[in-house]
mmCIF file of C-alpha atoms in Angstrom:
data_model
loop_
_atom_site.group_PDB
_atom_site.id
_atom_site.type_symbol
_atom_site.label_atom_id
_atom_site.label_comp_id
_atom_site.label_asym_id
_atom_site.label_seq_id
_atom_site.Cartn_x
_atom_site.Cartn_y
_atom_site.Cartn_z
ATOM 1 C CA MET H 1 78.410 110.511 88.862
ATOM 2 C CA ARG H 2 77.685 112.358 91.468
ATOM 3 C CA ARG H 3 78.992 112.911 94.758
ATOM 4 C CA LEU H 4 78.411 110.818 97.708
ATOM 5 C CA SER H 5 75.394 113.203 100.542
ATOM 6 C CA SER H 6 71.911 113.249 100.945
ATOM 7 C CA SER H 7 70.094 110.556 101.604
ATOM 8 C CA SER H 8 68.190 109.671 98.329
ATOM 9 C CA SER H 9 67.551 105.943 97.647
ATOM 10 C CA GLY H 10 70.053 103.811 97.065
ATOM 11 C CA PHE H 11 72.244 102.154 94.035
ATOM 12 C CA PRO H 12 70.024 99.899 92.026
ATOM 13 C CA LEU H 13 69.633 96.107 92.425
ATOM 14 C CA LEU H 14 71.316 95.479 89.121
ATOM 15 C CA ALA H 15 74.357 96.945 90.188
ATOM 16 C CA LYS H 16 74.225 95.340 94.316
ATOM 17 C CA LEU H 17 73.608 92.125 92.040
ATOM 18 C CA ALA H 18 77.006 92.903 89.414
ATOM 19 C CA PHE H 19 78.685 93.116 93.041
ATOM 20 C CA PHE H 20 78.170 90.285 94.601
ATOM 21 C CA ALA H 21 78.803 88.048 92.321
ATOM 22 C CA ALA H 22 81.860 90.265 91.385
ATOM 23 C CA ALA H 23 83.063 89.241 94.582
ATOM 24 C CA ALA H 24 81.453 86.078 94.363
ATOM 25 C CA SER H 25 83.768 85.351 91.774
ATOM 26 C CA LEU H 26 87.321 87.054 93.728
ATOM 27 C CA SER H 27 85.684 84.366 96.504
ATOM 28 C CA ALA H 28 85.811 81.496 94.053
ATOM 29 C CA GLN H 29 89.932 82.239 92.271
ATOM 30 C CA GLN H 30 90.503 82.094 95.974
ATOM 31 C CA THR H 31 91.726 78.991 98.123
ATOM 32 C CA PRO H 32 89.439 78.477 101.385
ATOM 33 C CA GLU H 33 92.559 79.270 103.678
ATOM 34 C CA SER H 34 92.975 82.474 101.460
ATOM 35 C CA ALA H 35 89.435 83.718 102.060
ATOM 36 C CA THR H 36 89.174 83.212 105.639
ATOM 37 C CA THR H 37 92.914 85.334 106.142
ATOM 38 C CA LEU H 38 90.729 88.547 103.488
ATOM 39 C CA SER H 39 87.769 88.681 105.986
ATOM 40 C CA ARG H 40 89.011 88.325 109.366
ATOM 41 C CA GLU H 41 91.220 90.680 108.003
ATOM 42 C CA VAL H 42 88.968 93.146 107.140
ATOM 43 C CA LYS H 43 87.044 92.273 110.602
ATOM 44 C CA ASP H 44 90.027 93.042 112.424
ATOM 45 C CA VAL H 45 90.139 96.574 110.151
ATOM 46 C CA PHE H 46 86.763 97.266 110.892
ATOM 47 C CA GLU H 47 87.056 96.598 114.086
ATOM 48 C CA ARG H 48 90.185 98.657 115.091
ATOM 49 C CA CYS H 49 88.958 101.786 113.093
ATOM 50 C CA ALA H 50 85.490 102.164 113.243
ATOM 51 C CA LYS H 51 84.900 104.284 116.323
ATOM 52 C CA ALA H 52 87.653 107.202 114.570
ATOM 53 C CA VAL H 53 84.860 107.672 111.682
ATOM 54 C CA VAL H 54 81.015 109.627 112.324
ATOM 55 C CA LYS H 55 78.468 110.340 111.602
ATOM 56 C CA ILE H 56 77.277 113.694 110.026
ATOM 57 C CA GLU H 57 74.394 116.025 109.715
ATOM 58 C CA ALA H 58 74.284 118.980 108.670
ATOM 59 C CA THR H 59 71.770 121.405 106.384
ATOM 60 C CA ASP H 60 72.413 123.689 103.348
ATOM 61 C CA GLN H 61 70.442 125.063 101.179
ATOM 62 C CA HIS H 62 68.835 122.154 99.559
ATOM 63 C CA GLY H 63 68.089 120.544 103.075
ATOM 64 C CA GLU H 64 69.398 118.213 105.454
ATOM 65 C CA LEU H 65 71.669 115.844 104.380
ATOM 66 C CA SER H 66 74.140 113.364 106.531
ATOM 67 C CA GLY H 67 77.475 111.840 105.862
ATOM 68 C CA THR H 68 80.683 109.964 106.225
ATOM 69 C CA GLY H 69 83.715 111.891 108.553
ATOM 70 C CA PHE H 70 86.598 110.683 110.409
ATOM 71 C CA PHE H 71 89.351 111.846 112.796
ATOM 72 C CA VAL H 72 92.741 112.896 112.122
ATOM 73 C CA ASP H 73 94.348 113.677 115.191
ATOM 74 C CA PRO H 74 93.043 113.636 119.592
ATOM 75 C CA THR H 75 91.731 116.493 119.655
ATOM 76 C CA GLY H 76 88.963 115.995 117.735
ATOM 77 C CA THR H 77 89.422 117.491 114.023
ATOM 78 C CA LEU H 78 87.938 115.142 111.380
ATOM 79 C CA TYR H 79 87.746 115.597 107.078
ATOM 80 C CA THR H 80 84.540 115.208 105.535
ATOM 81 C CA ALA H 81 83.946 115.703 101.553
ATOM 82 C CA TYR H 82 83.193 119.552 100.247
ATOM 83 C CA SER H 83 80.002 117.885 99.197
ATOM 84 C CA VAL H 84 79.049 117.202 103.228
ATOM 85 C CA GLY H 85 80.838 120.555 104.891
ATOM 86 C CA GLY H 86 82.175 122.722 102.224
ATOM 87 C CA GLU H 87 78.707 124.874 102.248
ATOM 88 C CA SER H 88 76.793 123.321 105.628
ATOM 89 C CA ASP H 89 75.405 125.246 108.076
ATOM 90 C CA ASN H 90 74.324 123.613 111.525
ATOM 91 C CA ILE H 91 76.828 120.637 111.038
ATOM 92 C CA ASN H 92 76.581 118.064 114.442
ATOM 93 C CA VAL H 93 79.069 114.680 114.451
ATOM 94 C CA GLU H 94 77.843 111.744 115.586
ATOM 95 C CA PHE H 95 80.137 110.263 118.374
ATOM 96 C CA LYS H 96 80.538 107.833 119.977
ATOM 97 C CA GLY H 97 75.483 107.892 120.491
ATOM 98 C CA LYS H 98 76.584 111.319 120.995
ATOM 99 C CA LYS H 99 76.020 114.600 118.873
ATOM 100 C CA TYR H 100 78.062 117.229 119.442
ATOM 101 C CA PRO H 101 77.887 120.225 116.847
ATOM 102 C CA ALA H 102 80.801 121.053 114.670
ATOM 103 C CA ARG H 103 82.392 123.947 112.768
ATOM 104 C CA GLN H 104 84.336 123.705 109.537
ATOM 105 C CA LEU H 105 87.833 125.046 109.841
ATOM 106 C CA MET H 106 87.806 125.367 105.996
ATOM 107 C CA ALA H 107 86.896 123.853 103.184
ATOM 108 C CA ASP H 108 88.380 123.247 99.923
ATOM 109 C CA LEU H 109 86.629 122.896 96.345
ATOM 110 C CA ARG H 110 89.874 122.143 94.419
ATOM 111 C CA SER H 111 90.009 118.918 96.603
ATOM 112 C CA GLY H 112 86.235 119.091 97.063
ATOM 113 C CA ILE H 113 86.809 118.690 100.927
ATOM 114 C CA ALA H 114 86.646 120.307 104.464
ATOM 115 C CA LEU H 115 88.037 119.814 107.480
ATOM 116 C CA LEU H 116 86.298 120.282 110.724
ATOM 117 C CA LYS H 117 86.392 120.485 114.140
ATOM 118 C CA VAL H 118 84.172 118.976 117.093
ATOM 119 C CA ASP H 119 85.702 120.347 120.705
ATOM 120 C CA LEU H 120 86.615 117.064 122.376
ATOM 121 C CA ALA H 121 88.970 113.999 122.365
ATOM 122 C CA SER H 122 88.581 111.413 119.531
ATOM 123 C CA PRO H 123 91.059 108.991 118.254
ATOM 124 C CA ALA H 124 93.140 108.923 115.199
ATOM 125 C CA LEU H 125 92.925 106.968 111.924
ATOM 126 C CA PRO H 126 96.844 106.145 111.179
ATOM 127 C CA ILE H 127 97.777 108.034 107.535
ATOM 128 C CA GLY H 128 98.628 105.324 104.866
ATOM 129 C CA ASN H 129 100.168 106.188 101.184
ATOM 130 C CA SER H 130 98.063 105.526 97.909
ATOM 131 C CA ALA H 131 101.212 105.693 95.977
ATOM 132 C CA GLN H 132 101.353 101.889 97.016
ATOM 133 C CA LEU H 133 98.091 100.754 96.065
ATOM 134 C CA GLU H 134 98.281 98.612 92.568
ATOM 135 C CA ILE H 135 95.272 97.786 90.680
ATOM 136 C CA ALA H 136 93.564 94.782 92.368
ATOM 137 C CA THR H 137 94.712 96.500 96.089
ATOM 138 C CA PRO H 138 92.343 95.176 97.703
ATOM 139 C CA VAL H 139 90.304 97.600 100.427
ATOM 140 C CA VAL H 140 88.256 98.675 103.307
ATOM 141 C CA ALA H 141 85.272 101.594 103.442
ATOM 142 C CA ILE H 142 83.450 102.566 106.642
ATOM 143 C CA GLY H 143 80.823 104.746 105.929
ATOM 144 C CA TYR H 144 76.716 105.338 107.384
ATOM 145 C CA PRO H 145 74.951 104.603 104.662
ATOM 146 C CA LEU H 146 71.277 106.212 104.705
ATOM 147 C CA ASP H 147 70.472 105.976 107.980
ATOM 148 C CA LEU H 148 72.410 102.975 109.135
ATOM 149 C CA ALA H 149 75.316 102.044 111.146
ATOM 150 C CA GLU H 150 78.464 101.561 110.447
ATOM 151 C CA THR H 151 79.481 99.568 108.020
ATOM 152 C CA PRO H 152 82.497 98.080 106.670
ATOM 153 C CA SER H 153 82.065 97.618 102.277
ATOM 154 C CA PHE H 154 84.963 95.908 100.756
ATOM 155 C CA GLY H 155 86.327 96.158 97.271
ATOM 156 C CA MET H 156 89.993 96.748 95.910
ATOM 157 C CA ILE H 157 91.490 99.885 93.396
ATOM 158 C CA SER H 158 90.818 99.449 89.527
ATOM 159 C CA GLY H 159 92.573 102.552 88.469
ATOM 160 C CA PHE H 160 94.714 105.832 88.498
ATOM 161 C CA ASP H 161 93.007 108.426 86.341
ATOM 162 C CA ARG H 162 93.316 112.341 86.129
ATOM 163 C CA LYS H 163 89.926 112.337 83.393
ATOM 164 C CA CYS H 164 86.803 111.211 83.016
ATOM 165 C CA PHE H 165 83.985 112.047 80.746
ATOM 166 C CA GLY H 166 86.237 113.822 79.012
ATOM 167 C CA GLY H 167 86.585 116.564 81.898
ATOM 168 C CA TYR H 168 89.883 116.322 84.201
ATOM 169 C CA PHE H 169 90.455 116.334 88.035
ATOM 170 C CA ALA H 170 92.741 118.669 89.383
ATOM 171 C CA THR H 171 95.120 115.682 91.063
ATOM 172 C CA LYS H 172 94.738 112.164 90.392
ATOM 173 C CA HIS H 173 91.677 110.356 92.121
ATOM 174 C CA LEU H 174 91.661 106.897 93.082
ATOM 175 C CA ARG H 175 88.613 104.913 91.239
ATOM 176 C CA VAL H 176 87.968 101.966 93.344
ATOM 177 C CA ASN H 177 85.866 98.805 93.172
ATOM 178 C CA LEU H 178 82.959 100.088 96.341
ATOM 179 C CA PRO H 179 79.208 99.968 96.256
ATOM 180 C CA PRO H 180 78.991 103.026 98.125
ATOM 181 C CA GLN H 181 75.779 104.487 99.039
ATOM 182 C CA ARG H 182 74.326 107.808 99.884
ATOM 183 C CA GLY H 183 75.803 109.272 103.580
ATOM 184 C CA GLU H 184 78.888 107.951 102.388
ATOM 185 C CA GLY H 185 80.398 111.079 100.589
ATOM 186 C CA GLY H 186 84.173 111.647 102.888
ATOM 187 C CA ALA H 187 84.435 108.124 104.778
ATOM 188 C CA PRO H 188 87.912 106.906 104.840
ATOM 189 C CA VAL H 189 89.091 104.360 102.066
ATOM 190 C CA LEU H 190 92.079 102.256 104.162
ATOM 191 C CA ASN H 191 94.042 99.892 103.720
ATOM 192 C CA VAL H 192 94.203 96.348 104.984
ATOM 193 C CA LYS H 193 96.118 98.655 107.728
ATOM 194 C CA GLY H 194 93.949 100.282 108.670
ATOM 195 C CA GLU H 195 95.929 103.397 107.359
ATOM 196 C CA VAL H 196 93.648 106.688 105.831
ATOM 197 C CA VAL H 197 95.026 105.784 102.101
ATOM 198 C CA ALA H 198 91.567 108.020 100.435
ATOM 199 C CA ILE H 199 88.518 109.295 100.637
ATOM 200 C CA LEU H 200 85.362 108.504 99.637
ATOM 201 C CA LEU H 201 84.306 111.786 96.772
ATOM 202 C CA TYR H 202 81.910 110.810 94.369
ATOM 203 C CA THR H 203 79.489 108.051 92.786
ATOM 204 C CA PHE H 204 78.290 106.070 89.362
ATOM 205 C CA GLU H 205 75.487 103.917 89.579
ATOM 206 C CA ASN H 206 77.515 100.848 87.935
ATOM 207 C CA ASN H 207 78.712 100.508 91.615
ATOM 208 C CA SER H 208 82.194 102.024 91.641
ATOM 209 C CA CYS H 209 83.807 105.376 93.054
ATOM 210 C CA TYR H 210 86.691 108.174 92.681
ATOM 211 C CA ALA H 211 88.139 109.074 95.628
ATOM 212 C CA LEU H 212 90.927 112.219 96.660
ATOM 213 C CA PRO H 213 94.341 110.256 96.766
ATOM 214 C CA ILE H 214 94.960 111.190 101.352
ATOM 215 C CA GLU H 215 98.327 113.284 100.060
ATOM 216 C CA ALA H 216 96.049 115.207 98.257
ATOM 217 C CA ALA H 217 94.415 115.869 101.285
ATOM 218 C CA GLU H 218 97.325 116.194 103.739
ATOM 219 C CA LYS H 219 98.589 118.754 101.373
ATOM 220 C CA ILE H 220 95.278 120.833 102.033
ATOM 221 C CA ARG H 221 96.388 119.985 105.578
ATOM 222 C CA ASN H 222 99.368 120.983 105.927
ATOM 223 C CA ASP H 223 98.528 124.487 104.068
ATOM 224 C CA PHE H 224 96.161 125.140 106.868
ATOM 225 C CA VAL H 225 97.863 124.293 109.367
ATOM 226 C CA ARG H 226 100.697 127.161 108.491
ATOM 227 C CA PHE H 227 98.144 129.786 106.526
ATOM 228 C CA GLY H 228 94.956 129.154 107.558
ATOM 229 C CA GLU H 229 93.421 128.406 104.318
ATOM 230 C CA ALA H 230 94.524 126.150 101.021
ATOM 231 C CA ARG H 231 97.270 127.650 99.011
ATOM 232 C CA HIS H 232 97.221 126.256 95.643
ATOM 233 C CA GLY H 233 100.483 127.093 93.786
ATOM 234 C CA TRP H 234 101.368 128.574 90.685
ATOM 235 C CA ILE H 235 104.221 129.435 88.592
ATOM 236 C CA GLY H 236 103.305 130.482 85.194
ATOM 237 C CA ALA H 237 104.170 127.776 82.261
ATOM 238 C CA ASN H 238 102.240 126.216 79.622
ATOM 239 C CA VAL H 239 103.290 122.909 78.561
ATOM 240 C CA THR H 240 102.456 121.162 75.642
ATOM 241 C CA GLU H 241 103.378 117.490 74.805
ATOM 242 C CA ALA H 242 106.895 117.279 72.494
ATOM 243 C CA ALA H 243 107.871 115.460 68.999
ATOM 244 C CA ALA H 244 109.893 113.131 71.441
ATOM 245 C CA PRO H 245 110.626 112.238 74.471
ATOM 246 C CA VAL H 246 113.466 113.339 76.247
ATOM 247 C CA GLU H 247 115.561 111.697 79.262
ATOM 248 C CA GLY H 248 112.051 109.752 79.398
ATOM 249 C CA SER H 249 109.930 112.981 78.280
ATOM 250 C CA ARG H 250 107.498 114.973 76.809
ATOM 251 C CA ALA H 251 106.532 117.326 78.795
ATOM 252 C CA VAL H 252 107.630 120.883 76.878
ATOM 253 C CA THR H 253 107.067 124.198 77.848
ATOM 254 C CA LYS H 254 104.982 126.141 75.300
ATOM 255 C CA ASP H 255 105.702 129.593 76.918
ATOM 256 C CA ILE H 256 106.390 131.401 79.548
ATOM 257 C CA MET H 257 104.223 134.022 80.891
ATOM 258 C CA ASN H 258 105.413 137.035 81.393
ATOM 259 C CA ASP H 259 106.101 138.503 85.677
ATOM 260 C CA THR H 260 105.241 135.173 86.610
ATOM 261 C CA PRO H 261 107.784 132.866 89.240
ATOM 262 C CA ALA H 262 108.952 131.340 85.703
ATOM 263 C CA ALA H 263 109.944 133.100 83.989
ATOM 264 C CA GLU H 264 112.553 135.375 86.844
ATOM 265 C CA SER H 265 113.578 132.221 87.844
ATOM 266 C CA GLY H 266 115.359 132.153 83.533
ATOM 267 C CA MET H 267 112.848 128.986 82.021
ATOM 268 C CA LYS H 268 111.906 129.342 78.719
ATOM 269 C CA ALA H 269 109.911 128.250 75.790
ATOM 270 C CA GLY H 270 111.015 125.297 74.542
ATOM 271 C CA ASP H 271 112.881 123.188 78.008
ATOM 272 C CA VAL H 272 111.685 119.715 78.992
ATOM 273 C CA VAL H 273 110.477 119.382 82.309
ATOM 274 C CA LEU H 274 111.744 116.153 84.406
ATOM 275 C CA GLN H 275 111.476 117.116 87.498
ATOM 276 C CA ILE H 276 108.282 119.807 88.970
ATOM 277 C CA GLY H 277 109.032 119.426 93.202
ATOM 278 C CA ARG H 278 109.425 115.303 94.548
ATOM 279 C CA THR H 279 106.843 115.012 91.181
ATOM 280 C CA GLU H 280 108.462 113.457 88.411
ATOM 281 C CA VAL H 281 106.654 114.724 85.008
ATOM 282 C CA HIS H 282 107.139 111.898 81.868
ATOM 283 C CA GLU H 283 103.387 113.673 79.995
ATOM 284 C CA PRO H 284 101.956 116.476 79.873
ATOM 285 C CA GLU H 285 99.236 115.424 82.386
ATOM 286 C CA ASP H 286 101.839 115.250 84.679
ATOM 287 C CA ILE H 287 101.554 118.800 85.256
ATOM 288 C CA LEU H 288 97.958 118.177 86.910
ATOM 289 C CA ASP H 289 99.611 116.576 90.724
ATOM 290 C CA ALA H 290 102.724 118.611 89.996
ATOM 291 C CA SER H 291 100.964 121.570 90.345
ATOM 292 C CA PHE H 292 98.033 120.163 92.892
ATOM 293 C CA PHE H 293 101.005 119.656 95.068
ATOM 294 C CA LEU H 294 102.401 123.354 94.445
ATOM 295 C CA THR H 295 101.967 125.912 97.661
ATOM 296 C CA ALA H 296 102.095 129.445 97.494
ATOM 297 C CA GLY H 297 105.378 131.260 99.010
ATOM 298 C CA ASP H 298 107.056 128.174 99.183
ATOM 299 C CA VAL H 299 110.519 127.927 95.940
ATOM 300 C CA VAL H 300 110.012 124.553 94.279
ATOM 301 C CA PRO H 301 112.553 122.618 92.485
ATOM 302 C CA ILE H 302 112.174 122.224 88.639
ATOM 303 C CA THR H 303 114.273 120.439 86.645
ATOM 304 C CA VAL H 304 113.914 120.805 82.941
ATOM 305 C CA VAL H 305 116.830 118.652 79.433
ATOM 306 C CA ARG H 306 117.930 121.982 77.949
ATOM 307 C CA ASP H 307 120.112 121.854 75.147
ATOM 308 C CA ASN H 308 120.608 118.977 75.751
ATOM 309 C CA GLU H 309 122.021 119.693 78.981
ATOM 310 C CA LYS H 310 120.101 119.445 82.812
ATOM 311 C CA ILE H 311 118.945 122.744 83.896
ATOM 312 C CA THR H 312 116.977 123.040 88.505
ATOM 313 C CA PHE H 313 115.427 125.808 88.924
ATOM 314 C CA ASN H 314 114.316 126.717 92.311
ATOM 315 C CA VAL H 315 110.867 128.583 91.783
ATOM 316 C CA ARG H 316 108.960 130.784 94.220
ATOM 317 C CA ALA H 317 105.116 129.815 93.254
ATOM 318 C CA GLU H 318 101.959 132.242 93.690
ATOM 319 C CA LEU H 319 98.747 131.961 94.605
ATOM 320 C CA HIS H 320 97.074 129.854 91.431
ATOM 321 C CA PRO H 321 94.196 132.333 89.704
ATOM 322 C CA ALA H 322 91.891 130.345 90.792
ATOM 323 C CA SER H 323 91.470 129.961 93.538
ATOM 324 C CA GLN H 324 89.540 133.542 94.168
ATOM 325 C CA PRO H 325 87.441 133.249 95.839
ATOM 326 C CA ARG H 326 84.089 131.732 94.143
ATOM 327 C CA PRO H 327 80.735 134.729 94.832
ATOM 328 C CA PRO H 328 77.472 133.755 95.457
ATOM 329 C CA LEU H 329 75.335 131.382 94.949
ATOM 330 C CA LEU H 330 72.469 133.374 93.229
ATOM 331 C CA ALA H 331 69.825 131.357 93.276
ATOM 332 C CA ALA H 332 69.789 127.667 94.692
ATOM 333 C CA PRO H 333 69.346 124.857 92.051
ATOM 334 C CA PRO H 334 66.050 121.991 92.776
ATOM 335 C CA LEU H 335 66.141 119.852 94.314
ATOM 336 C CA SER H 336 66.487 117.183 91.863
ATOM 337 C CA ASN H 337 69.979 118.175 91.735
ATOM 338 C CA ARG H 338 71.625 117.307 94.670
ATOM 339 C CA GLY H 339 72.980 114.316 92.976
ATOM 340 C CA ILE H 340 75.884 118.092 91.432
ATOM 341 C CA PRO H 341 77.854 116.664 88.616
ATOM 342 C CA LEU H 342 81.365 116.624 89.374
ATOM 343 C CA ASN H 343 82.659 120.224 87.484
ATOM 344 C CA LEU H 344 85.836 118.829 85.825
ATOM 345 C CA GLN H 345 87.988 121.512 83.013
ATOM 346 C CA SER H 346 86.933 120.160 79.953
ATOM 347 C CA SER H 347 90.788 120.298 79.554
ATOM 348 C CA PRO H 348 94.437 119.826 81.014
ATOM 349 C CA GLU H 349 96.179 121.529 83.469
ATOM 350 C CA ARG H 350 98.665 122.609 81.466
ATOM 351 C CA THR H 351 100.003 125.428 83.774
ATOM 352 C CA PRO H 352 101.874 124.890 86.626
#
């Protein structure tokens, strides 16, 4: 798996052929009327939304790179991938045929995104809801592949994954059957209404990619608006899998760490976790999503079952231990490693 940035070669011929074969198969199952309607919807999304999508050029320790971003407010704030704007200098945004200098507002390695700012009035894409997506829901991405102009890609949702290649994401990601190429990192994934539902981050060489749900990105942006930085929360309770479900949940607290928000709230080992904030918990892996959406300093309601009784604790989250600043890089890796493999956790984070 690689990050969608820089300007190396595109997808292999076999992958492209597979995409067109899949598209032909999908078209064969449609009536002419439905295919025409879908084509018009995709064209309409592209025509309405492309004006808020921009090309990004920058430099990092490896050299020049390019990517895609999109405006999310009328004052020039835009999203892109961390691989594009997270550790870059001399960032420029191409908008309406002109290049404008951009500055980084914040970058968050845990989510894989960066927020940039251009000092100009801008259009903005509407924010959608990824929770409304299902397997085979059609989506459209708009990006700047290689040195080409803005380009639409049509595909569908193929999965909702928390892990890949044995490693775990910080939160659930959307697996999307799209034919992305280098330069499209940070591109918006849109529903047929033209609303952003995710941000393209990583690609496979089998003609699919991973995208961060827009709600996860908005959590990071809201943190920035409130605090000027991302504030990933943590309460200090280890969770494991129960032998049998209780009230529909198999997530049970294994132990409560000393001197943590969970301990101070009264939570105990053996509590079966039903809900953390707005996230319902059914399996231990659900803790991934629940933990990601915790904000340090906020009080979060946590509902558990203890001795057949439902109890709700109001717990004030602390800053996640993984949120400490990273040490500076000692040396740049070889240029051939610019397509950096995704740094996944080796085991699920079951410590909200």
